[in-house]
Each structure stands twice: as structure tokens, then as C-alpha cells.
């Protein structure tokens, strides 16, 4: 599979997060031997990933993932994304807030036979928690300097 097609598969898959388009189309994007590093650092197989991904997506409405840049080499695609949504249900350690957020993230996807076989996402969860008011932003003390 050429690099442009790999990039397109990654882009379509990421941008379909939380939509009906993805619900019945995981097989279009994910290899049978798929593994993912899910939140909390747990490595999950395809079936478990789909279960967790769908459950996680239900905690949000107005999901919009936008892939803003991609780099591809060999069997890897790195996607830089933004994710906006409104949290409408509890997620681990964060009760439902009804608040919206916008965060950035990256994902490294490894390909085999034209599908993603390994997935390693990293999103700015601290920024999301701050926007949802689950944690407060640190106060930065400014010191005056003697000149």
C-alpha cells in the first residue's frame, strides 16, 4: 500500500470517531491482529478496543476530530489532530460536565495489509480536564527581579 493510501485510511478512521460512520466500519480500518495502547496504558486487542472506543465516544456529543497534518514513512503514519466535543456522560475520574473542550493530539498508526495493525494515540488529557473543570489550572507566581 502506498503512503498516500495509508494516510487516507488513518485520516478517515480518526475523523470518523464518535460517528455512526465508524460504528459498523471498524473492519474497514483495523487489521484482524490490531493492538492499541488505550487510555491508562493498557494494550488491547481489536474487539476490546472497539468496545472501549464506542463506550468512550458515547460520553460526548458533537465529536469532531480533524486531522491537520500527517507524516508517513514505511508502514507508519503519524497524524496530528484536534478534537472538539461536549462531555455529556461520566468518563473515568470525570463526572459529566456538559462542557465543551478542544484539545490537540497525535497518533502513530502502523499498517499491515492496508489496515491499521498497531495504534498509539496521545492526546492532551490535562488540557481537556482543565477545560472540563475537573482540575484547576496551576497558579503561576510571578516574582519581581531585582535589577
mmCIF file of N, CA and C in Angstrom:
data_model
loop_
_atom_site.group_PDB
_atom_site.id
_atom_site.type_symbol
_atom_site.label_atom_id
_atom_site.label_comp_id
_atom_site.label_asym_id
_atom_site.label_seq_id
_atom_site.Cartn_x
_atom_site.Cartn_y
_atom_site.Cartn_z
ATOM 1 N N UNK A 1 0.856 -1.184 0.000
ATOM 2 C CA UNK A 1 0.000 0.000 0.000
ATOM 3 C C UNK A 1 0.892 1.234 0.000
ATOM 4 N N UNK A 2 0.566 2.185 -0.841
ATOM 5 C CA UNK A 2 1.413 3.373 -0.886
ATOM 6 C C UNK A 2 1.110 4.307 0.290
ATOM 7 N N UNK A 3 2.030 5.213 0.524
ATOM 8 C CA UNK A 3 1.944 6.087 1.699
ATOM 9 C C UNK A 3 0.700 6.980 1.685
ATOM 10 N N UNK A 4 0.305 7.452 0.515
ATOM 11 C CA UNK A 4 -0.879 8.316 0.432
ATOM 12 C C UNK A 4 -2.139 7.556 0.852
ATOM 13 N N UNK A 5 -2.240 6.291 0.457
ATOM 14 C CA UNK A 5 -3.405 5.495 0.851
ATOM 15 C C UNK A 5 -3.395 5.232 2.347
ATOM 16 N N UNK A 6 -2.221 4.956 2.911
ATOM 17 C CA UNK A 6 -2.123 4.764 4.364
ATOM 18 C C UNK A 6 -2.570 6.029 5.093
ATOM 19 N N UNK A 7 -2.123 7.179 4.616
ATOM 20 C CA UNK A 7 -2.518 8.442 5.240
ATOM 21 C C UNK A 7 -4.033 8.644 5.163
ATOM 22 N N UNK A 8 -4.615 8.276 4.031
ATOM 23 C CA UNK A 8 -6.056 8.442 3.860
ATOM 24 C C UNK A 8 -6.837 7.534 4.813
ATOM 25 N N UNK A 9 -6.375 6.288 4.959
ATOM 26 C CA UNK A 9 -7.039 5.361 5.886
ATOM 27 C C UNK A 9 -6.985 5.920 7.307
ATOM 28 N N UNK A 10 -5.809 6.385 7.731
ATOM 29 C CA UNK A 10 -5.688 6.963 9.078
ATOM 30 C C UNK A 10 -6.598 8.171 9.245
ATOM 31 N N UNK A 11 -6.591 9.050 8.266
ATOM 32 C CA UNK A 11 -7.409 10.268 8.339
ATOM 33 C C UNK A 11 -8.893 9.930 8.444
ATOM 34 N N UNK A 12 -9.379 9.053 7.561
ATOM 35 C CA UNK A 12 -10.797 8.674 7.595
ATOM 36 C C UNK A 12 -11.177 8.058 8.932
ATOM 37 N N UNK A 13 -10.331 7.156 9.424
ATOM 38 C CA UNK A 13 -10.628 6.468 10.679
ATOM 39 C C UNK A 13 -10.684 7.443 11.849
ATOM 40 N N UNK A 14 -9.657 8.295 11.966
ATOM 41 C CA UNK A 14 -9.628 9.237 13.092
ATOM 42 C C UNK A 14 -10.788 10.228 13.019
ATOM 43 N N UNK A 15 -11.068 10.729 11.832
ATOM 44 C CA UNK A 15 -12.123 11.732 11.714
ATOM 45 C C UNK A 15 -13.520 11.136 11.863
ATOM 46 N N UNK A 16 -13.646 9.818 11.810
ATOM 47 C CA UNK A 16 -14.942 9.163 11.997
ATOM 48 C C UNK A 16 -15.246 8.888 13.468
ATOM 49 N N UNK A 17 -14.309 9.188 14.377
ATOM 50 C CA UNK A 17 -14.512 8.897 15.802
ATOM 51 C C UNK A 17 -15.834 9.480 16.294
ATOM 52 N N UNK A 18 -16.593 8.638 16.998
ATOM 53 C CA UNK A 18 -17.830 9.096 17.612
ATOM 54 C C UNK A 18 -18.977 9.310 16.645
ATOM 55 N N UNK A 19 -18.850 8.813 15.420
ATOM 56 C CA UNK A 19 -19.910 8.987 14.429
ATOM 57 C C UNK A 19 -20.506 7.631 14.059
ATOM 58 N N UNK A 20 -21.700 7.666 13.488
ATOM 59 C CA UNK A 20 -22.327 6.438 13.006
ATOM 60 C C UNK A 20 -21.514 5.812 11.879
ATOM 61 N N UNK A 21 -20.763 6.634 11.160
ATOM 62 C CA UNK A 21 -19.926 6.130 10.066
ATOM 63 C C UNK A 21 -18.958 5.070 10.569
ATOM 64 N N UNK A 22 -18.429 5.253 11.750
ATOM 65 C CA UNK A 22 -17.435 4.322 12.269
ATOM 66 C C UNK A 22 -18.058 3.082 12.904
ATOM 67 N N UNK A 23 -19.202 3.222 13.511
ATOM 68 C CA UNK A 23 -19.801 2.144 14.302
ATOM 69 C C UNK A 23 -19.775 0.786 13.605
ATOM 70 N N UNK A 24 -20.133 0.728 12.355
ATOM 71 C CA UNK A 24 -20.173 -0.544 11.634
ATOM 72 C C UNK A 24 -19.032 -0.700 10.628
ATOM 73 N N UNK A 25 -18.007 0.136 10.738
ATOM 74 C CA UNK A 25 -16.932 0.102 9.749
ATOM 75 C C UNK A 25 -15.540 -0.078 10.336
ATOM 76 N N UNK A 26 -15.437 -0.527 11.558
ATOM 77 C CA UNK A 26 -14.113 -0.738 12.138
ATOM 78 C C UNK A 26 -13.286 -1.690 11.276
ATOM 79 N N UNK A 27 -13.933 -2.715 10.702
ATOM 80 C CA UNK A 27 -13.199 -3.696 9.886
ATOM 81 C C UNK A 27 -12.578 -3.073 8.644
ATOM 82 N N UNK A 28 -13.129 -1.986 8.184
ATOM 83 C CA UNK A 28 -12.572 -1.281 7.021
ATOM 84 C C UNK A 28 -11.191 -0.706 7.337
ATOM 85 N N UNK A 29 -10.978 -0.332 8.604
ATOM 86 C CA UNK A 29 -9.761 0.367 9.001
ATOM 87 C C UNK A 29 -8.791 -0.479 9.821
ATOM 88 N N UNK A 30 -9.304 -1.421 10.601
ATOM 89 C CA UNK A 30 -8.474 -2.131 11.576
ATOM 90 C C UNK A 30 -8.192 -3.571 11.154
ATOM 91 N N UNK A 31 -6.934 -3.941 11.203
ATOM 92 C CA UNK A 31 -6.470 -5.291 10.877
ATOM 93 C C UNK A 31 -6.986 -6.277 11.930
ATOM 94 N N UNK A 32 -7.138 -7.529 11.548
ATOM 95 C CA UNK A 32 -7.605 -8.545 12.498
ATOM 96 C C UNK A 32 -6.675 -8.689 13.704
ATOM 97 N N UNK A 33 -5.380 -8.441 13.507
ATOM 98 C CA UNK A 33 -4.394 -8.541 14.598
ATOM 99 C C UNK A 33 -4.123 -7.198 15.274
ATOM 100 N N UNK A 34 -5.042 -6.280 15.137
ATOM 101 C CA UNK A 34 -4.927 -4.928 15.677
ATOM 102 C C UNK A 34 -4.660 -4.935 17.184
ATOM 103 N N UNK A 35 -3.744 -4.054 17.602
ATOM 104 C CA UNK A 35 -3.472 -3.782 19.017
ATOM 105 C C UNK A 35 -3.418 -2.278 19.204
ATOM 106 N N UNK A 36 -3.910 -1.813 20.338
ATOM 107 C CA UNK A 36 -3.881 -0.385 20.622
ATOM 108 C C UNK A 36 -3.460 -0.143 22.057
ATOM 109 N N UNK A 37 -2.750 0.949 22.241
ATOM 110 C CA UNK A 37 -2.404 1.438 23.568
ATOM 111 C C UNK A 37 -3.557 2.344 23.974
ATOM 112 N N UNK A 38 -4.448 1.831 24.840
ATOM 113 C CA UNK A 38 -5.635 2.596 25.211
ATOM 114 C C UNK A 38 -5.330 3.433 26.443
ATOM 115 N N UNK A 39 -6.228 4.351 26.770
ATOM 116 C CA UNK A 39 -6.049 5.227 27.925
ATOM 117 C C UNK A 39 -5.649 4.424 29.146
ATOM 118 N N UNK A 40 -4.724 4.930 29.892
ATOM 119 C CA UNK A 40 -4.240 4.221 31.069
ATOM 120 C C UNK A 40 -3.102 3.279 30.740
ATOM 121 N N UNK A 41 -2.681 3.250 29.483
ATOM 122 C CA UNK A 41 -1.536 2.446 29.100
ATOM 123 C C UNK A 41 -1.832 0.971 28.904
ATOM 124 N N UNK A 42 -3.109 0.583 28.862
ATOM 125 C CA UNK A 42 -3.413 -0.826 28.655
ATOM 126 C C UNK A 42 -3.377 -1.159 27.169
ATOM 127 N N UNK A 43 -2.739 -2.264 26.831
ATOM 128 C CA UNK A 43 -2.671 -2.742 25.459
ATOM 129 C C UNK A 43 -3.893 -3.629 25.222
ATOM 130 N N UNK A 44 -4.699 -3.279 24.219
ATOM 131 C CA UNK A 44 -5.937 -4.011 23.966
ATOM 132 C C UNK A 44 -5.983 -4.524 22.530
ATOM 133 N N UNK A 45 -6.715 -5.631 22.346
ATOM 134 C CA UNK A 45 -6.886 -6.186 21.006
ATOM 135 C C UNK A 45 -8.045 -5.476 20.301
ATOM 136 N N UNK A 46 -8.322 -5.899 19.086
ATOM 137 C CA UNK A 46 -9.329 -5.236 18.261
ATOM 138 C C UNK A 46 -10.711 -5.243 18.915
ATOM 139 N N UNK A 47 -11.164 -6.396 19.368
ATOM 140 C CA UNK A 47 -12.508 -6.486 19.956
ATOM 141 C C UNK A 47 -12.638 -5.590 21.187
ATOM 142 N N UNK A 48 -11.652 -5.622 22.064
ATOM 143 C CA UNK A 48 -11.693 -4.805 23.281
ATOM 144 C C UNK A 48 -11.597 -3.320 22.932
ATOM 145 N N UNK A 49 -10.759 -2.993 21.948
ATOM 146 C CA UNK A 49 -10.628 -1.597 21.521
ATOM 147 C C UNK A 49 -11.971 -1.066 21.025
ATOM 148 N N UNK A 50 -12.634 -1.822 20.174
ATOM 149 C CA UNK A 50 -13.917 -1.377 19.632
ATOM 150 C C UNK A 50 -14.915 -1.153 20.768
ATOM 151 N N UNK A 51 -14.962 -2.086 21.705
ATOM 152 C CA UNK A 51 -15.863 -1.948 22.858
ATOM 153 C C UNK A 51 -15.560 -0.670 23.646
ATOM 154 N N UNK A 52 -14.287 -0.459 23.991
ATOM 155 C CA UNK A 52 -13.896 0.715 24.783
ATOM 156 C C UNK A 52 -14.068 2.010 23.993
ATOM 157 N N UNK A 53 -13.732 1.985 22.713
ATOM 158 C CA UNK A 53 -13.830 3.169 21.870
ATOM 159 C C UNK A 53 -15.286 3.617 21.746
ATOM 160 N N UNK A 54 -16.185 2.658 21.508
ATOM 161 C CA UNK A 54 -17.601 3.013 21.387
ATOM 162 C C UNK A 54 -18.170 3.521 22.708
ATOM 163 N N UNK A 55 -17.800 2.882 23.807
ATOM 164 C CA UNK A 55 -18.277 3.326 25.119
ATOM 165 C C UNK A 55 -17.756 4.739 25.425
ATOM 166 N N UNK A 56 -16.481 4.977 25.132
ATOM 167 C CA UNK A 56 -15.880 6.291 25.370
ATOM 168 C C UNK A 56 -16.568 7.353 24.510
ATOM 169 N N UNK A 57 -16.813 7.048 23.237
ATOM 170 C CA UNK A 57 -17.428 8.017 22.326
ATOM 171 C C UNK A 57 -18.829 8.429 22.779
ATOM 172 N N UNK A 58 -19.547 7.521 23.444
ATOM 173 C CA UNK A 58 -20.902 7.835 23.905
ATOM 174 C C UNK A 58 -20.924 8.894 25.002
ATOM 175 N N UNK A 59 -19.795 9.161 25.616
ATOM 176 C CA UNK A 59 -19.718 10.168 26.673
ATOM 177 C C UNK A 59 -19.651 11.590 26.114
ATOM 178 N N UNK A 60 -19.657 11.709 24.786
ATOM 179 C CA UNK A 60 -19.501 13.019 24.149
ATOM 180 C C UNK A 60 -20.534 13.214 23.051
ATOM 181 N N UNK A 61 -20.851 14.461 22.790
ATOM 182 C CA UNK A 61 -21.661 14.788 21.614
ATOM 183 C C UNK A 61 -20.906 15.861 20.832
ATOM 184 N N UNK A 62 -21.327 16.037 19.611
ATOM 185 C CA UNK A 62 -20.660 16.984 18.706
ATOM 186 C C UNK A 62 -19.172 16.664 18.569
ATOM 187 N N UNK A 63 -18.865 15.356 18.545
ATOM 188 C CA UNK A 63 -17.481 14.929 18.326
ATOM 189 C C UNK A 63 -16.990 15.416 16.976
ATOM 190 N N UNK A 64 -15.832 16.021 16.974
ATOM 191 C CA UNK A 64 -15.215 16.408 15.700
ATOM 192 C C UNK A 64 -13.711 16.275 15.851
ATOM 193 N N UNK A 65 -13.174 15.278 15.175
ATOM 194 C CA UNK A 65 -11.726 15.109 15.098
ATOM 195 C C UNK A 65 -11.302 15.604 13.728
ATOM 196 N N UNK A 66 -10.303 16.470 13.701
ATOM 197 C CA UNK A 66 -9.779 16.994 12.443
ATOM 198 C C UNK A 66 -8.299 16.678 12.367
ATOM 199 N N UNK A 67 -7.921 15.935 11.353
ATOM 200 C CA UNK A 67 -6.509 15.657 11.110
ATOM 201 C C UNK A 67 -5.935 16.875 10.399
ATOM 202 N N UNK A 68 -4.948 17.517 11.029
ATOM 203 C CA UNK A 68 -4.404 18.759 10.477
ATOM 204 C C UNK A 68 -3.068 18.563 9.780
ATOM 205 N N UNK A 69 -2.397 17.451 10.074
ATOM 206 C CA UNK A 69 -1.110 17.188 9.426
ATOM 207 C C UNK A 69 -0.787 15.708 9.562
ATOM 208 N N UNK A 70 -0.110 15.173 8.557
ATOM 209 C CA UNK A 70 0.312 13.781 8.601
ATOM 210 C C UNK A 70 1.704 13.626 8.013
ATOM 211 N N UNK A 71 2.417 12.665 8.573
ATOM 212 C CA UNK A 71 3.732 12.264 8.072
ATOM 213 C C UNK A 71 3.689 10.754 7.923
ATOM 214 N N UNK A 72 4.146 10.253 6.778
ATOM 215 C CA UNK A 72 4.130 8.810 6.549
ATOM 216 C C UNK A 72 5.516 8.339 6.112
ATOM 217 N N UNK A 73 5.887 7.181 6.642
ATOM 218 C CA UNK A 73 7.161 6.557 6.286
ATOM 219 C C UNK A 73 7.033 5.057 6.507
ATOM 220 N N UNK A 74 7.516 4.280 5.550
ATOM 221 C CA UNK A 74 7.439 2.821 5.626
ATOM 222 C C UNK A 74 6.000 2.392 5.913
ATOM 223 N N UNK A 75 5.779 1.723 7.029
ATOM 224 C CA UNK A 75 4.430 1.254 7.368
ATOM 225 C C UNK A 75 3.781 2.093 8.470
ATOM 226 N N UNK A 76 4.281 3.328 8.671
ATOM 227 C CA UNK A 76 3.796 4.185 9.763
ATOM 228 C C UNK A 76 3.177 5.467 9.226
ATOM 229 N N UNK A 77 2.115 5.902 9.915
ATOM 230 C CA UNK A 77 1.534 7.221 9.667
ATOM 231 C C UNK A 77 1.397 7.915 11.014
ATOM 232 N N UNK A 78 1.912 9.133 11.102
ATOM 233 C CA UNK A 78 1.739 9.968 12.286
ATOM 234 C C UNK A 78 0.742 11.054 11.910
ATOM 235 N N UNK A 79 -0.334 11.145 12.678
ATOM 236 C CA UNK A 79 -1.366 12.150 12.436
ATOM 237 C C UNK A 79 -1.408 13.124 13.599
ATOM 238 N N UNK A 80 -1.430 14.412 13.283
ATOM 239 C CA UNK A 80 -1.617 15.473 14.272
ATOM 240 C C UNK A 80 -3.070 15.916 14.137
ATOM 241 N N UNK A 81 -3.774 15.964 15.274
ATOM 242 C CA UNK A 81 -5.215 16.207 15.231
ATOM 243 C C UNK A 81 -5.663 17.231 16.259
ATOM 244 N N UNK A 82 -6.851 17.744 16.025
ATOM 245 C CA UNK A 82 -7.582 18.471 17.063
ATOM 246 C C UNK A 82 -8.878 17.706 17.295
ATOM 247 N N UNK A 83 -9.352 17.737 18.526
ATOM 248 C CA UNK A 83 -10.604 17.074 18.885
ATOM 249 C C UNK A 83 -11.446 18.057 19.666
ATOM 250 N N UNK A 84 -12.658 18.293 19.202
ATOM 251 C CA UNK A 84 -13.614 19.115 19.932
ATOM 252 C C UNK A 84 -14.838 18.256 20.218
ATOM 253 N N UNK A 85 -15.440 18.492 21.370
ATOM 254 C CA UNK A 85 -16.636 17.744 21.756
ATOM 255 C C UNK A 85 -17.239 18.397 22.992
ATOM 256 N N UNK A 86 -18.407 17.893 23.366
ATOM 257 C CA UNK A 86 -19.075 18.284 24.600
ATOM 258 C C UNK A 86 -19.219 17.010 25.425
ATOM 259 N N UNK A 87 -18.749 17.059 26.681
ATOM 260 C CA UNK A 87 -18.857 15.886 27.550
ATOM 261 C C UNK A 87 -20.261 15.812 28.136
ATOM 262 N N UNK A 88 -20.969 14.700 27.858
ATOM 263 C CA UNK A 88 -22.356 14.563 28.317
ATOM 264 C C UNK A 88 -22.557 13.402 29.283
ATOM 265 N N UNK A 89 -21.516 12.605 29.510
ATOM 266 C CA UNK A 89 -21.623 11.469 30.433
ATOM 267 C C UNK A 89 -20.296 11.311 31.170
ATOM 268 N N UNK A 90 -20.330 10.533 32.236
ATOM 269 C CA UNK A 90 -19.119 10.295 33.019
ATOM 270 C C UNK A 90 -18.061 9.572 32.183
ATOM 271 N N UNK A 91 -16.822 9.951 32.408
ATOM 272 C CA UNK A 91 -15.673 9.218 31.901
ATOM 273 C C UNK A 91 -14.776 8.959 33.107
ATOM 274 N N UNK A 92 -13.826 8.040 33.029
ATOM 275 C CA UNK A 92 -13.019 7.737 34.220
ATOM 276 C C UNK A 92 -12.476 9.002 34.901
ATOM 277 N N UNK A 93 -12.793 9.134 36.164
ATOM 278 C CA UNK A 93 -12.335 10.226 37.029
ATOM 279 C C UNK A 93 -12.953 11.583 36.729
ATOM 280 N N UNK A 94 -13.886 11.657 35.759
ATOM 281 C CA UNK A 94 -14.509 12.947 35.440
ATOM 282 C C UNK A 94 -16.017 12.751 35.279
ATOM 283 N N UNK A 95 -16.806 13.231 36.254
ATOM 284 C CA UNK A 95 -18.255 13.152 36.086
ATOM 285 C C UNK A 95 -18.706 14.040 34.918
ATOM 286 N N UNK A 96 -19.877 13.750 34.366
ATOM 287 C CA UNK A 96 -20.424 14.545 33.257
ATOM 288 C C UNK A 96 -20.449 16.026 33.631
ATOM 289 N N UNK A 97 -20.020 16.867 32.698
ATOM 290 C CA UNK A 97 -19.957 18.306 32.971
ATOM 291 C C UNK A 97 -20.845 19.134 32.057
ATOM 292 N N UNK A 98 -21.156 18.634 30.865
ATOM 293 C CA UNK A 98 -21.895 19.422 29.887
ATOM 294 C C UNK A 98 -21.042 20.490 29.227
ATOM 295 N N UNK A 99 -19.760 20.484 29.524
ATOM 296 C CA UNK A 99 -18.843 21.494 28.989
ATOM 297 C C UNK A 99 -18.176 21.005 27.704
ATOM 298 N N UNK A 100 -17.812 21.972 26.881
ATOM 299 C CA UNK A 100 -17.098 21.654 25.644
ATOM 300 C C UNK A 100 -15.599 21.815 25.865
ATOM 301 N N UNK A 101 -14.839 21.202 24.976
ATOM 302 C CA UNK A 101 -13.382 21.314 25.027
ATOM 303 C C UNK A 101 -12.818 21.201 23.620
ATOM 304 N N UNK A 102 -11.600 21.646 23.480
ATOM 305 C CA UNK A 102 -10.833 21.480 22.242
ATOM 306 C C UNK A 102 -9.401 21.183 22.636
ATOM 307 N N UNK A 103 -8.905 20.045 22.183
ATOM 308 C CA UNK A 103 -7.542 19.653 22.517
ATOM 309 C C UNK A 103 -6.817 19.166 21.271
ATOM 310 N N UNK A 104 -5.505 19.067 21.412
ATOM 311 C CA UNK A 104 -4.665 18.547 20.340
ATOM 312 C C UNK A 104 -4.162 17.159 20.719
ATOM 313 N N UNK A 105 -3.791 16.409 19.707
ATOM 314 C CA UNK A 105 -3.253 15.087 19.955
ATOM 315 C C UNK A 105 -2.517 14.565 18.734
ATOM 316 N N UNK A 106 -1.844 13.450 18.941
ATOM 317 C CA UNK A 106 -1.177 12.763 17.835
ATOM 318 C C UNK A 106 -1.505 11.277 17.936
ATOM 319 N N UNK A 107 -1.363 10.598 16.834
ATOM 320 C CA UNK A 107 -1.491 9.144 16.831
ATOM 321 C C UNK A 107 -0.462 8.585 15.863
ATOM 322 N N UNK A 108 0.146 7.487 16.274
ATOM 323 C CA UNK A 108 1.045 6.753 15.394
ATOM 324 C C UNK A 108 0.336 5.460 15.039
ATOM 325 N N UNK A 109 0.106 5.268 13.749
ATOM 326 C CA UNK A 109 -0.576 4.073 13.265
ATOM 327 C C UNK A 109 0.390 3.265 12.404
ATOM 328 N N UNK A 110 0.470 1.978 12.688
ATOM 329 C CA UNK A 110 1.308 1.055 11.925
ATOM 330 C C UNK A 110 0.401 0.219 11.035
ATOM 331 N N UNK A 111 0.807 0.013 9.792
ATOM 332 C CA UNK A 111 -0.033 -0.671 8.812
ATOM 333 C C UNK A 111 0.485 -2.053 8.444
ATOM 334 N N UNK A 112 -0.475 -2.922 8.166
ATOM 335 C CA UNK A 112 -0.199 -4.247 7.612
ATOM 336 C C UNK A 112 -1.386 -4.600 6.720
ATOM 337 N N UNK A 113 -1.112 -5.015 5.505
ATOM 338 C CA UNK A 113 -2.170 -5.413 4.560
ATOM 339 C C UNK A 113 -3.203 -4.303 4.344
ATOM 340 N N UNK A 114 -2.758 -3.050 4.358
ATOM 341 C CA UNK A 114 -3.653 -1.929 4.076
ATOM 342 C C UNK A 114 -4.525 -1.470 5.224
ATOM 343 N N UNK A 115 -4.314 -2.051 6.427
ATOM 344 C CA UNK A 115 -5.126 -1.665 7.587
ATOM 345 C C UNK A 115 -4.218 -1.368 8.778
ATOM 346 N N UNK A 116 -4.770 -0.664 9.748
ATOM 347 C CA UNK A 116 -4.015 -0.326 10.949
ATOM 348 C C UNK A 116 -3.881 -1.581 11.807
ATOM 349 N N UNK A 117 -2.620 -1.932 12.131
ATOM 350 C CA UNK A 117 -2.363 -3.119 12.947
ATOM 351 C C UNK A 117 -1.921 -2.735 14.369
ATOM 352 N N UNK A 118 -1.358 -1.533 14.531
ATOM 353 C CA UNK A 118 -0.995 -1.009 15.854
ATOM 354 C C UNK A 118 -1.349 0.465 15.891
ATOM 355 N N UNK A 119 -1.823 0.910 17.054
ATOM 356 C CA UNK A 119 -2.281 2.293 17.206
ATOM 357 C C UNK A 119 -1.810 2.823 18.555
ATOM 358 N N UNK A 120 -1.100 3.949 18.512
ATOM 359 C CA UNK A 120 -0.599 4.580 19.732
ATOM 360 C C UNK A 120 -1.024 6.049 19.743
ATOM 361 N N UNK A 121 -2.125 6.376 20.433
ATOM 362 C CA UNK A 121 -2.591 7.766 20.497
ATOM 363 C C UNK A 121 -2.047 8.484 21.730
ATOM 364 N N UNK A 122 -1.955 9.786 21.618
ATOM 365 C CA UNK A 122 -1.582 10.624 22.751
ATOM 366 C C UNK A 122 -2.290 11.962 22.596
ATOM 367 N N UNK A 123 -3.236 12.225 23.500
ATOM 368 C CA UNK A 123 -3.961 13.489 23.491
ATOM 369 C C UNK A 123 -3.652 14.256 24.763
ATOM 370 N N UNK A 124 -3.841 15.558 24.715
ATOM 371 C CA UNK A 124 -3.564 16.429 25.855
ATOM 372 C C UNK A 124 -4.699 16.313 26.874
ATOM 373 N N UNK A 125 -4.661 15.229 27.640
ATOM 374 C CA UNK A 125 -5.733 14.959 28.599
ATOM 375 C C UNK A 125 -5.768 15.983 29.730
ATOM 376 N N UNK A 126 -4.621 16.504 30.133
ATOM 377 C CA UNK A 126 -4.609 17.523 31.182
ATOM 378 C C UNK A 126 -5.369 18.758 30.720
ATOM 379 N N UNK A 127 -5.129 19.189 29.497
ATOM 380 C CA UNK A 127 -5.837 20.348 28.962
ATOM 381 C C UNK A 127 -7.335 20.079 28.893
ATOM 382 N N UNK A 128 -7.717 18.869 28.493
ATOM 383 C CA UNK A 128 -9.135 18.508 28.458
ATOM 384 C C UNK A 128 -9.721 18.589 29.866
ATOM 385 N N UNK A 129 -9.044 18.021 30.860
ATOM 386 C CA UNK A 129 -9.542 18.041 32.235
ATOM 387 C C UNK A 129 -9.647 19.473 32.754
ATOM 388 N N UNK A 130 -8.708 20.341 32.359
ATOM 389 C CA UNK A 130 -8.782 21.737 32.780
ATOM 390 C C UNK A 130 -9.990 22.434 32.144
ATOM 391 N N UNK A 131 -10.224 22.186 30.867
ATOM 392 C CA UNK A 131 -11.366 22.806 30.195
ATOM 393 C C UNK A 131 -12.699 22.294 30.745
ATOM 394 N N UNK A 132 -12.716 21.048 31.186
ATOM 395 C CA UNK A 132 -13.930 20.478 31.785
ATOM 396 C C UNK A 132 -14.067 20.837 33.258
ATOM 397 N N UNK A 133 -13.082 21.565 33.782
ATOM 398 C CA UNK A 133 -13.050 21.999 35.189
ATOM 399 C C UNK A 133 -12.922 20.821 36.154
ATOM 400 N N UNK A 134 -12.336 19.728 35.655
ATOM 401 C CA UNK A 134 -12.087 18.565 36.514
ATOM 402 C C UNK A 134 -10.823 18.777 37.342
ATOM 403 N N UNK A 135 -9.927 19.598 36.851
ATOM 404 C CA UNK A 135 -8.737 20.021 37.591
ATOM 405 C C UNK A 135 -8.554 21.507 37.329
ATOM 406 N N UNK A 136 -7.946 22.184 38.261
ATOM 407 C CA UNK A 136 -7.729 23.616 38.062
ATOM 408 C C UNK A 136 -6.371 23.848 37.430
ATOM 409 N N UNK A 137 -6.302 24.957 36.745
ATOM 410 C CA UNK A 137 -5.020 25.340 36.149
ATOM 411 C C UNK A 137 -4.112 25.824 37.272
ATOM 412 N N UNK A 138 -2.837 25.464 37.201
ATOM 413 C CA UNK A 138 -1.934 25.908 38.269
ATOM 414 C C UNK A 138 -1.760 27.420 38.234
ATOM 415 N N UNK A 139 -1.677 27.970 39.417
ATOM 416 C CA UNK A 139 -1.417 29.405 39.509
ATOM 417 C C UNK A 139 0.076 29.614 39.452
ATOM 418 N N UNK A 140 0.483 30.513 38.603
ATOM 419 C CA UNK A 140 1.903 30.788 38.442
ATOM 420 C C UNK A 140 2.225 32.059 39.196
ATOM 421 N N UNK A 141 3.112 31.923 40.157
ATOM 422 C CA UNK A 141 3.518 33.091 40.924
ATOM 423 C C UNK A 141 4.601 33.834 40.158
ATOM 424 N N UNK A 142 4.442 35.121 40.057
ATOM 425 C CA UNK A 142 5.441 35.948 39.386
ATOM 426 C C UNK A 142 6.280 36.642 40.446
ATOM 427 N N UNK A 143 7.558 36.502 40.309
ATOM 428 C CA UNK A 143 8.469 37.162 41.242
ATOM 429 C C UNK A 143 9.041 38.388 40.583
ATOM 430 N N UNK A 144 9.203 39.411 41.371
ATOM 431 C CA UNK A 144 9.877 40.577 40.849
ATOM 432 C C UNK A 144 11.365 40.350 40.956
ATOM 433 N N UNK A 145 12.055 40.739 39.953
ATOM 434 C CA UNK A 145 13.502 40.583 39.971
ATOM 435 C C UNK A 145 14.160 41.907 40.318
ATOM 436 N N UNK A 146 15.200 41.807 41.090
ATOM 437 C CA UNK A 146 15.999 42.996 41.383
ATOM 438 C C UNK A 146 16.968 43.187 40.229
ATOM 439 N N UNK A 147 16.981 44.363 39.710
ATOM 440 C CA UNK A 147 17.893 44.624 38.583
ATOM 441 C C UNK A 147 19.047 45.456 39.057
#
